[in-house]
Short mmCIF file of C-alpha atoms and ligand atoms in Angstrom, two decimals:
data_model
loop_
_atom_site.label_atom_id
_atom_site.label_comp_id
_atom_site.label_asym_id
_atom_site.label_seq_id
_atom_site.Cartn_x
_atom_site.Cartn_y
_atom_site.Cartn_z
CA MET A 1 32.44 -56.00 59.12
CA LYS A 2 33.19 -54.77 62.64
CA ILE A 3 35.35 -57.26 64.51
CA ILE A 4 33.17 -57.06 67.60
CA ASP A 5 30.24 -58.34 65.52
CA LYS A 6 32.29 -61.41 64.58
CA MET A 7 33.02 -62.34 68.19
CA THR A 8 30.61 -65.01 69.41
CA PRO A 9 30.49 -65.87 73.12
CA GLY A 10 31.53 -69.48 73.65
CA LYS A 11 33.26 -69.66 70.27
CA PRO A 12 36.94 -68.92 70.91
CA PHE A 13 39.07 -67.50 68.14
CA ILE A 14 42.61 -66.62 67.25
CA SER A 15 43.70 -63.36 65.67
CA LEU A 16 47.08 -62.49 64.22
CA GLU A 17 49.27 -59.41 64.33
CA PHE A 18 51.78 -58.51 61.62
CA PHE A 19 54.19 -55.64 61.14
CA PRO A 20 55.01 -54.06 57.77
CA PRO A 21 58.43 -55.33 56.62
CA LYS A 22 60.69 -52.28 56.17
CA ASP A 23 62.19 -53.41 52.90
CA LYS A 24 59.73 -53.77 50.02
CA ALA A 25 61.92 -56.55 48.65
CA GLU A 26 60.69 -58.64 51.61
CA TRP A 27 57.02 -58.16 50.79
CA PRO A 28 56.59 -61.20 48.50
CA SER A 29 57.88 -63.54 51.20
CA PHE A 30 55.83 -61.67 53.81
CA PHE A 31 52.65 -62.27 51.83
CA LYS A 32 53.57 -65.96 51.54
CA VAL A 33 53.70 -66.04 55.35
CA VAL A 34 50.28 -64.37 55.39
CA ASP A 35 48.94 -67.00 52.98
CA ARG A 36 50.17 -69.84 55.19
CA LEU A 37 48.77 -68.27 58.36
CA ALA A 38 45.44 -67.49 56.66
CA THR A 39 44.85 -71.26 56.72
CA LEU A 40 44.41 -70.90 60.50
CA ASP A 41 41.18 -69.00 59.80
CA PRO A 42 41.88 -66.09 62.16
CA LEU A 43 38.94 -63.92 63.19
CA PHE A 44 40.99 -60.93 62.06
CA ALA A 45 44.53 -59.89 61.24
CA SER A 46 46.01 -56.59 62.38
CA VAL A 47 48.95 -54.57 61.10
CA THR A 48 51.06 -52.29 63.26
CA TYR A 49 51.61 -48.58 62.61
CA GLY A 50 54.83 -46.67 63.26
CA ALA A 51 54.09 -43.94 65.82
CA GLY A 52 54.43 -40.57 64.11
CA GLY A 53 53.18 -42.11 60.87
CA SER A 54 56.43 -43.73 59.71
CA THR A 55 54.62 -46.78 58.25
CA LYS A 56 51.37 -45.03 57.32
CA GLY A 57 51.44 -45.93 53.61
CA ASP A 58 52.71 -49.46 54.21
CA THR A 59 50.16 -50.19 56.94
CA LEU A 60 47.38 -48.99 54.66
CA GLU A 61 48.60 -51.01 51.69
CA ILE A 62 49.04 -54.19 53.73
CA VAL A 63 45.63 -54.08 55.42
CA THR A 64 44.06 -53.41 52.02
CA ARG A 65 45.81 -56.43 50.53
CA LEU A 66 45.02 -58.66 53.54
CA LYS A 67 41.38 -57.87 52.93
CA GLU A 68 41.28 -57.91 49.13
CA GLU A 69 43.80 -60.59 48.22
CA HIS A 70 43.86 -62.85 51.28
CA GLY A 71 40.21 -62.66 52.36
CA LEU A 72 41.10 -61.67 55.94
CA GLU A 73 39.15 -59.27 58.15
CA ALA A 74 41.81 -56.62 58.57
CA MET A 75 42.47 -54.08 61.30
CA ALA A 76 44.95 -51.23 60.99
CA HIS A 77 46.70 -49.96 64.09
CA LEU A 78 46.75 -46.16 64.31
CA THR A 79 48.59 -43.90 66.74
CA CYS A 80 47.72 -40.30 67.58
CA ILE A 81 50.90 -39.08 69.27
CA GLY A 82 52.27 -36.11 67.34
CA ALA A 83 49.59 -36.44 64.66
CA TYR A 84 47.37 -33.74 63.24
CA ARG A 85 43.64 -34.41 63.08
CA GLY A 86 43.66 -33.86 59.31
CA ASP A 87 46.25 -36.61 58.77
CA LEU A 88 44.32 -39.03 60.97
CA GLN A 89 41.12 -38.19 59.12
CA CYS A 90 42.85 -38.88 55.76
CA PHE A 91 44.12 -42.24 57.00
CA LEU A 92 40.69 -43.24 58.28
CA ASP A 93 39.02 -42.12 55.03
CA SER A 94 41.53 -44.19 53.02
CA LEU A 95 40.81 -47.25 55.18
CA VAL A 96 37.09 -46.91 54.65
CA ALA A 97 37.60 -46.40 50.90
CA ALA A 98 39.61 -49.65 50.88
CA GLY A 99 36.82 -51.48 52.73
CA VAL A 100 38.81 -51.82 55.97
CA ASN A 101 36.44 -51.04 58.82
CA ASN A 102 38.52 -51.74 61.91
CA VAL A 103 41.17 -49.71 63.72
CA LEU A 104 43.21 -50.29 66.86
CA ALA A 105 43.24 -46.85 68.48
CA LEU A 106 46.57 -46.20 70.18
CA ARG A 107 48.48 -43.29 71.58
CA GLY A 108 51.89 -44.62 70.51
CA ASP A 109 55.23 -43.57 71.96
CA PRO A 110 57.26 -40.54 70.88
CA PRO A 111 60.04 -41.55 68.44
CA GLN A 112 63.44 -41.61 70.18
CA ASP A 113 64.68 -38.57 68.26
CA ALA A 114 61.47 -36.54 68.75
CA PRO A 115 61.96 -32.91 69.89
CA PRO A 116 60.27 -31.92 73.19
CA GLU A 117 57.55 -30.03 71.30
CA PHE A 118 56.69 -33.17 69.29
CA SER A 119 53.18 -33.56 70.62
CA ALA A 120 52.68 -30.23 72.37
CA CYS A 121 50.66 -28.57 69.62
CA ARG A 122 48.64 -31.64 68.72
CA THR A 123 45.30 -32.12 70.41
CA LEU A 124 44.85 -35.87 70.62
CA LEU A 125 47.02 -36.76 73.59
CA HIS A 126 45.61 -40.09 74.72
CA ALA A 127 44.18 -43.16 73.03
CA SER A 128 40.78 -42.24 74.52
CA ASP A 129 40.93 -38.97 72.51
CA LEU A 130 41.63 -40.99 69.37
CA ALA A 131 38.79 -43.42 70.10
CA SER A 132 36.37 -40.45 70.40
CA PHE A 133 37.76 -38.91 67.23
CA ILE A 134 37.32 -42.12 65.23
CA ARG A 135 33.84 -42.73 66.61
CA GLU A 136 32.85 -39.22 65.48
CA ALA A 137 34.63 -39.32 62.09
CA HIS A 138 33.37 -42.79 61.13
CA PRO A 139 30.60 -43.95 63.46
CA ALA A 140 30.35 -47.38 61.83
CA MET A 141 34.03 -48.22 62.28
CA GLY A 142 35.12 -51.03 64.60
CA ILE A 143 37.54 -49.84 67.29
CA GLY A 144 39.96 -51.85 69.43
CA VAL A 145 42.11 -50.39 72.22
CA ALA A 146 45.15 -51.59 74.19
CA GLY A 147 45.12 -52.90 77.77
CA TYR A 148 48.00 -53.58 80.15
CA PRO A 149 47.70 -56.54 82.56
CA GLU A 150 50.99 -55.50 84.21
CA THR A 151 50.07 -51.77 84.04
CA HIS A 152 51.38 -49.35 81.43
CA PRO A 153 54.97 -48.28 82.32
CA GLU A 154 54.05 -44.56 82.49
CA ALA A 155 50.86 -45.02 84.49
CA VAL A 156 50.44 -43.28 87.83
CA GLY A 157 49.21 -46.62 89.19
CA PRO A 158 47.28 -49.78 88.26
CA GLU A 159 43.88 -48.38 89.25
CA GLU A 160 44.39 -45.16 87.28
CA ASP A 161 45.58 -47.14 84.26
CA LEU A 162 42.54 -49.37 84.43
CA ALA A 163 40.26 -46.33 84.69
CA PHE A 164 41.82 -45.02 81.46
CA LEU A 165 41.16 -48.39 79.80
CA LYS A 166 37.51 -48.00 80.80
CA LEU A 167 37.53 -44.44 79.43
CA LYS A 168 38.86 -45.66 76.05
CA LEU A 169 36.14 -48.28 75.90
CA ASP A 170 33.46 -45.81 77.01
CA LYS A 171 34.60 -43.33 74.35
CA GLY A 172 34.12 -45.79 71.52
CA GLY A 173 36.35 -48.85 71.89
CA ASP A 174 34.52 -52.12 71.22
CA PHE A 175 37.09 -54.42 72.79
CA ALA A 176 40.63 -54.42 74.19
CA ILE A 177 43.72 -56.39 73.22
CA THR A 178 46.32 -56.80 75.94
CA GLN A 179 50.01 -56.22 75.98
CA LEU A 180 51.93 -59.51 75.97
CA PHE A 181 52.51 -61.29 79.28
CA PHE A 182 54.06 -64.59 80.34
CA ASP A 183 52.11 -65.26 83.50
CA ASN A 184 48.42 -65.87 82.83
CA GLN A 185 47.56 -64.81 86.35
CA HIS A 186 48.27 -61.20 85.27
CA TYR A 187 45.51 -61.53 82.67
CA PHE A 188 42.98 -63.22 84.96
CA ASP A 189 43.54 -60.58 87.68
CA PHE A 190 43.32 -57.77 85.11
CA VAL A 191 39.99 -59.01 83.74
CA ARG A 192 38.62 -59.44 87.27
CA ARG A 193 39.64 -55.89 88.22
CA ALA A 194 38.25 -54.50 84.95
CA ARG A 195 34.90 -56.23 85.49
CA ALA A 196 34.83 -54.86 89.05
CA ILE A 197 34.93 -51.26 87.75
CA GLY A 198 32.23 -51.90 85.16
CA VAL A 199 34.18 -52.90 82.03
CA GLU A 200 31.95 -55.38 80.23
CA LYS A 201 33.54 -55.46 76.78
CA PRO A 202 35.79 -58.32 75.60
CA ILE A 203 39.44 -58.25 76.71
CA VAL A 204 41.52 -60.36 74.32
CA PRO A 205 44.87 -61.60 75.68
CA GLY A 206 47.94 -60.93 73.52
CA ILE A 207 50.38 -63.85 73.33
CA LEU A 208 53.94 -63.80 72.07
CA PRO A 209 55.84 -67.03 71.47
CA VAL A 210 59.50 -66.55 72.36
CA VAL A 211 61.47 -67.37 69.22
CA SER A 212 64.84 -65.97 70.27
CA LEU A 213 66.42 -64.78 73.51
CA LYS A 214 67.80 -61.64 71.91
CA VAL A 215 64.46 -60.69 70.38
CA ILE A 216 62.50 -61.24 73.58
CA GLN A 217 64.98 -59.24 75.65
CA ARG A 218 64.57 -56.30 73.28
CA ILE A 219 60.77 -56.57 73.22
CA ILE A 220 60.32 -56.70 76.97
CA SER A 221 62.74 -53.80 77.48
CA LEU A 222 60.48 -51.74 75.20
CA CYS A 223 57.03 -52.78 76.40
CA GLY A 224 57.59 -53.28 80.12
CA ALA A 225 56.22 -56.84 80.32
CA SER A 226 58.01 -59.11 82.79
CA LEU A 227 59.68 -62.40 81.99
CA PRO A 228 59.28 -64.68 85.05
CA ALA A 229 62.69 -65.66 86.46
CA ALA A 230 61.99 -69.40 86.19
CA TYR A 231 60.98 -69.10 82.53
CA ARG A 232 64.02 -66.92 81.76
CA ALA A 233 66.27 -69.55 83.36
CA GLN A 234 64.66 -72.30 81.26
CA LEU A 235 65.15 -70.27 78.09
CA GLU A 236 68.80 -69.62 78.94
CA GLU A 237 69.36 -73.29 79.69
CA ALA A 238 67.70 -74.25 76.39
CA ASP A 239 69.98 -71.79 74.62
CA ARG A 240 73.09 -73.29 76.26
CA GLN A 241 72.01 -76.86 75.51
CA GLY A 242 70.50 -76.57 72.04
CA GLY A 243 70.90 -73.01 70.76
CA ALA A 244 68.27 -71.02 68.89
CA ALA A 245 66.21 -74.04 67.81
CA ALA A 246 65.83 -75.23 71.41
CA VAL A 247 64.80 -71.74 72.56
CA GLN A 248 62.13 -71.58 69.87
CA LYS A 249 60.83 -75.06 70.71
CA LEU A 250 60.48 -74.13 74.38
CA GLY A 251 58.95 -70.73 73.49
CA ILE A 252 56.29 -72.28 71.29
CA ALA A 253 55.41 -74.97 73.85
CA PHE A 254 55.14 -72.32 76.59
CA ALA A 255 52.91 -70.04 74.49
CA ARG A 256 50.76 -73.02 73.57
CA ARG A 257 50.19 -73.87 77.24
CA GLN A 258 49.40 -70.22 77.93
CA ALA A 259 46.86 -70.11 75.10
CA GLU A 260 45.22 -73.38 76.17
CA GLU A 261 44.77 -72.20 79.74
CA LEU A 262 43.49 -68.78 78.69
CA LEU A 263 40.85 -70.32 76.45
CA GLU A 264 39.90 -72.98 79.00
CA ARG A 265 39.38 -70.27 81.61
CA GLY A 266 37.14 -68.10 79.46
CA ALA A 267 39.25 -65.74 77.34
CA PRO A 268 37.25 -64.83 74.23
CA GLY A 269 40.18 -65.71 71.99
CA VAL A 270 43.93 -65.18 71.74
CA HIS A 271 45.65 -62.47 69.75
CA ILE A 272 49.03 -63.74 68.55
CA TYR A 273 51.97 -61.45 67.98
CA THR A 274 53.32 -63.35 64.98
CA LEU A 275 56.56 -61.39 64.43
CA ASN A 276 55.77 -62.26 60.79
CA ARG A 277 56.81 -65.90 61.41
CA ASP A 278 54.81 -68.73 59.94
CA GLU A 279 56.35 -72.04 61.14
CA ALA A 280 56.34 -71.08 64.81
CA ILE A 281 52.77 -69.79 64.68
CA LEU A 282 51.45 -72.80 62.77
CA GLU A 283 52.98 -75.05 65.40
CA LEU A 284 51.59 -72.95 68.24
CA VAL A 285 48.03 -72.92 66.89
CA ASP A 286 47.87 -76.48 65.50
CA GLY A 287 44.69 -78.05 66.92
CA LEU A 288 44.31 -75.29 69.54
CA LEU A 289 40.67 -74.56 68.78
CA SER A 290 39.51 -78.10 68.09
P1 FAD B 1 46.94 -44.52 76.36
O1 FAD B 1 45.73 -45.34 76.57
O2 FAD B 1 46.76 -43.11 75.97
O3 FAD B 1 47.80 -44.63 77.71
C1 FAD B 1 49.15 -44.17 77.77
C2 FAD B 1 49.49 -43.76 79.20
O4 FAD B 1 48.77 -42.57 79.56
C3 FAD B 1 49.12 -44.78 80.27
O5 FAD B 1 50.12 -44.74 81.26
C4 FAD B 1 47.79 -44.32 80.82
O6 FAD B 1 47.61 -44.71 82.16
C5 FAD B 1 47.90 -42.80 80.66
N1 FAD B 1 46.64 -42.15 80.30
C6 FAD B 1 45.70 -42.60 79.43
N2 FAD B 1 44.70 -41.72 79.32
C7 FAD B 1 45.02 -40.68 80.11
C8 FAD B 1 44.37 -39.44 80.41
N3 FAD B 1 43.20 -39.11 79.87
N4 FAD B 1 44.99 -38.59 81.27
C9 FAD B 1 46.19 -38.90 81.84
N5 FAD B 1 46.84 -40.08 81.57
C10 FAD B 1 46.25 -40.94 80.74
N6 FAD B 1 52.61 -48.76 69.35
C11 FAD B 1 52.84 -48.30 68.09
O7 FAD B 1 53.55 -47.30 67.94
N7 FAD B 1 52.32 -48.91 66.98
C12 FAD B 1 51.52 -50.01 67.07
O8 FAD B 1 51.05 -50.53 66.06
C13 FAD B 1 51.24 -50.52 68.39
N8 FAD B 1 50.44 -51.60 68.55
C14 FAD B 1 50.11 -52.03 69.81
C15 FAD B 1 49.22 -53.10 69.96
C16 FAD B 1 48.87 -53.54 71.24
C17 FAD B 1 47.90 -54.70 71.36
C18 FAD B 1 49.44 -52.93 72.38
C19 FAD B 1 49.08 -53.41 73.76
C20 FAD B 1 50.32 -51.87 72.24
C21 FAD B 1 50.66 -51.40 70.97
N9 FAD B 1 51.53 -50.32 70.78
C22 FAD B 1 51.80 -49.85 69.52
C23 FAD B 1 52.20 -49.69 71.93
C24 FAD B 1 51.44 -48.45 72.49
O9 FAD B 1 51.42 -47.44 71.51
C25 FAD B 1 52.20 -48.01 73.72
O10 FAD B 1 52.06 -48.96 74.75
C26 FAD B 1 51.88 -46.61 74.24
O11 FAD B 1 52.85 -46.26 75.22
C27 FAD B 1 50.53 -46.45 74.90
O12 FAD B 1 49.52 -46.51 74.01
P2 FAD B 1 48.00 -46.58 74.52
O13 FAD B 1 47.15 -46.56 73.34
O14 FAD B 1 47.81 -47.67 75.49
O15 FAD B 1 47.91 -45.15 75.29
#
C-alpha cells in the first residue's frame, strides 16, 4: 500500500528509519531490534541506501524481510547520483516483485573517493529527476522525498531549495521527510514557507535522539544540521557528569519533548532516525501517541 494512503489527517503516527548493518553477522541482532520496534506499530519503516548503490542488495533484502517477516509497511531509500537508468529500473522492478511499493527518492552525495566524472554521464542529476523516473516506471508506487528545514548545504539559497522541494513533489513525490533538526522552530518556519509557495503535501519531521556525543558530532558534520549552543553545552555537561549514559538520557528526553511539541502543533507524524537502536527508541516513543 502507498504510504500516503495510510496517512490520516488528525491521526498522528511514528515511522522508523533503519540502515543495513554492514556485517551480515549483525543481521540476527538487527532483526531482533526490528521485532522490538515493530511493537510501536509504526506507519512504515524505511531502510537507507548507500549512494552509488553500495547497499543495493542489502537494502532490497531488508525491506523485503521487513514486509514479509515483520509485517511492516516498508520503504526503500534510493539514490540516483552516478546511477544508470537501467540499474534504477532493475532495483524498482525488484521492489515491486517483492511487494514493496514505496521509495524515498533521493539524489545522494558522491562517495568521497568518486572521480570527477562520477555523475557526468548519468542523466538523473536531481531527486526531482528520480521522482519523475519512478512515477513513469511504476505509476502506482508511493514516493517520498527529502526536505531541509535548515536548507540543503549546497543550495543557492533557502527559497531556491524550497522551490526544488516543490518541484520534487510536483514531479511525483507524495510527501516529504525532513532532515533532522534540534530546534522545532526550523520545522514550523519551513512548513509555513512551503505552504506559502503552494506545497500542500504532508511534510513529516525527522527526529534523531542524541545517543552519543561522538556520533552526533559526526552526523551533523555530514548533514549540515545545527546543534543549538545551549543544547550542546547541556550534552557536554551531561557527558562530564555522567558519561555516555547521561548523554543518552538527556538526548532521549530532548527528542521526546521535540516530538510532543511537533505533534501538538500539527505535524502529521514523526519519522525517527533509529540508528538501529531499540532501547532508546522504545523509551522515546513510550506513550507518545496516546
Ligand atoms: P536534491 O533534491 O536533488 O537536492 C540536492 C541539492 O541540489 C540541493 O542543494 C537543491 O537545492 C539542489 N537542486 C535540487 N534540484 C535542483 C535542480 N533541478 N537544479 C539545480 N539544483 C537543484 N543519502 C543517502 O545516500 N542514502 C540515504 O538513504 C539517504 N536517506 C536520506 C533520508 C532523508 C529523510 C534525508 C533528509 C536525507 C537522506 N540522504 C540519504 C541524504 C541525501 O542524499 C543528501 O542530503 C543529498 O545531498 C541531497 O539529496 P536530495 O534528494 O535532497 O537532493
